[in-house]
């Protein structure tokens, strides 16, 4: 498994439990969790737009696929306005989620400063709950990974 390197982004997620939707079928369960949040990091500060959604599908074999998709809006480290689209995926077996759990993020951005950097696909994510809520952190993979 890839080792964490330098922390590049940290997001405090705020879920909207009232708008969460779940369906259970004979082949699995689908849960869609809307969310927003706050972004604090060395490369960007801003918000998670309230259009974010975490879709969790657990199939009949107990494998859960989590796919969160959302837009970050704010300013890069130079104070320039920017947006970062995040698609963050994870898979868990037996419906269990490790603590912390690891993810595979993909980024798209209009940031001139970070466009080449963020689209390298050289990052891993980590999610964990603390006293403030769900915290998602993205790290550059350690050298040699």
PDB file of C-alpha atoms in Angstrom, residues 14 16 19 32-37 47-55 68-73 85-86:
ATOM      1  CA  UNK A  14     -20.504  18.539   6.881  1.00  0.00           C
ATOM      2  CA  UNK A  16     -26.770  16.762   5.271  1.00  0.00           C
ATOM      3  CA  UNK A  19     -31.368  14.884   2.513  1.00  0.00           C
ATOM      4  CA  UNK A  32     -26.455   8.955  -1.314  1.00  0.00           C
ATOM      5  CA  UNK A  33     -25.187  11.446   1.263  1.00  0.00           C
ATOM      6  CA  UNK A  34     -25.168  15.149   0.299  1.00  0.00           C
ATOM      7  CA  UNK A  35     -22.464  17.257   1.931  1.00  0.00           C
ATOM      8  CA  UNK A  36     -20.591  20.548   2.003  1.00  0.00           C
ATOM      9  CA  UNK A  37     -17.546  21.568   3.995  1.00  0.00           C
ATOM     10  CA  UNK A  47     -15.374  25.698   0.786  1.00  0.00           C
ATOM     11  CA  UNK A  48     -16.862  22.472  -0.502  1.00  0.00           C
ATOM     12  CA  UNK A  49     -19.855  23.543  -2.593  1.00  0.00           C
ATOM     13  CA  UNK A  50     -23.135  22.150  -1.227  1.00  0.00           C
ATOM     14  CA  UNK A  51     -23.582  20.059  -4.386  1.00  0.00           C
ATOM     15  CA  UNK A  52     -21.192  17.358  -3.108  1.00  0.00           C
ATOM     16  CA  UNK A  53     -22.501  13.823  -2.797  1.00  0.00           C
ATOM     17  CA  UNK A  54     -21.009  10.622  -1.400  1.00  0.00           C
ATOM     18  CA  UNK A  55     -22.580   7.605  -3.113  1.00  0.00           C
ATOM     19  CA  UNK A  68     -17.601  11.051  -3.424  1.00  0.00           C
ATOM     20  CA  UNK A  69     -17.743  13.816  -6.039  1.00  0.00           C
ATOM     21  CA  UNK A  70     -17.549  17.469  -5.195  1.00  0.00           C
ATOM     22  CA  UNK A  71     -16.271  20.920  -6.115  1.00  0.00           C
ATOM     23  CA  UNK A  72     -13.924  22.992  -3.971  1.00  0.00           C
ATOM     24  CA  UNK A  73     -14.091  26.777  -4.453  1.00  0.00           C
ATOM     25  CA  UNK A  85     -13.154  19.087  -8.725  1.00  0.00           C
ATOM     26  CA  UNK A  86     -12.563  15.936  -6.665  1.00  0.00           C
TER      27      UNK A  86
END
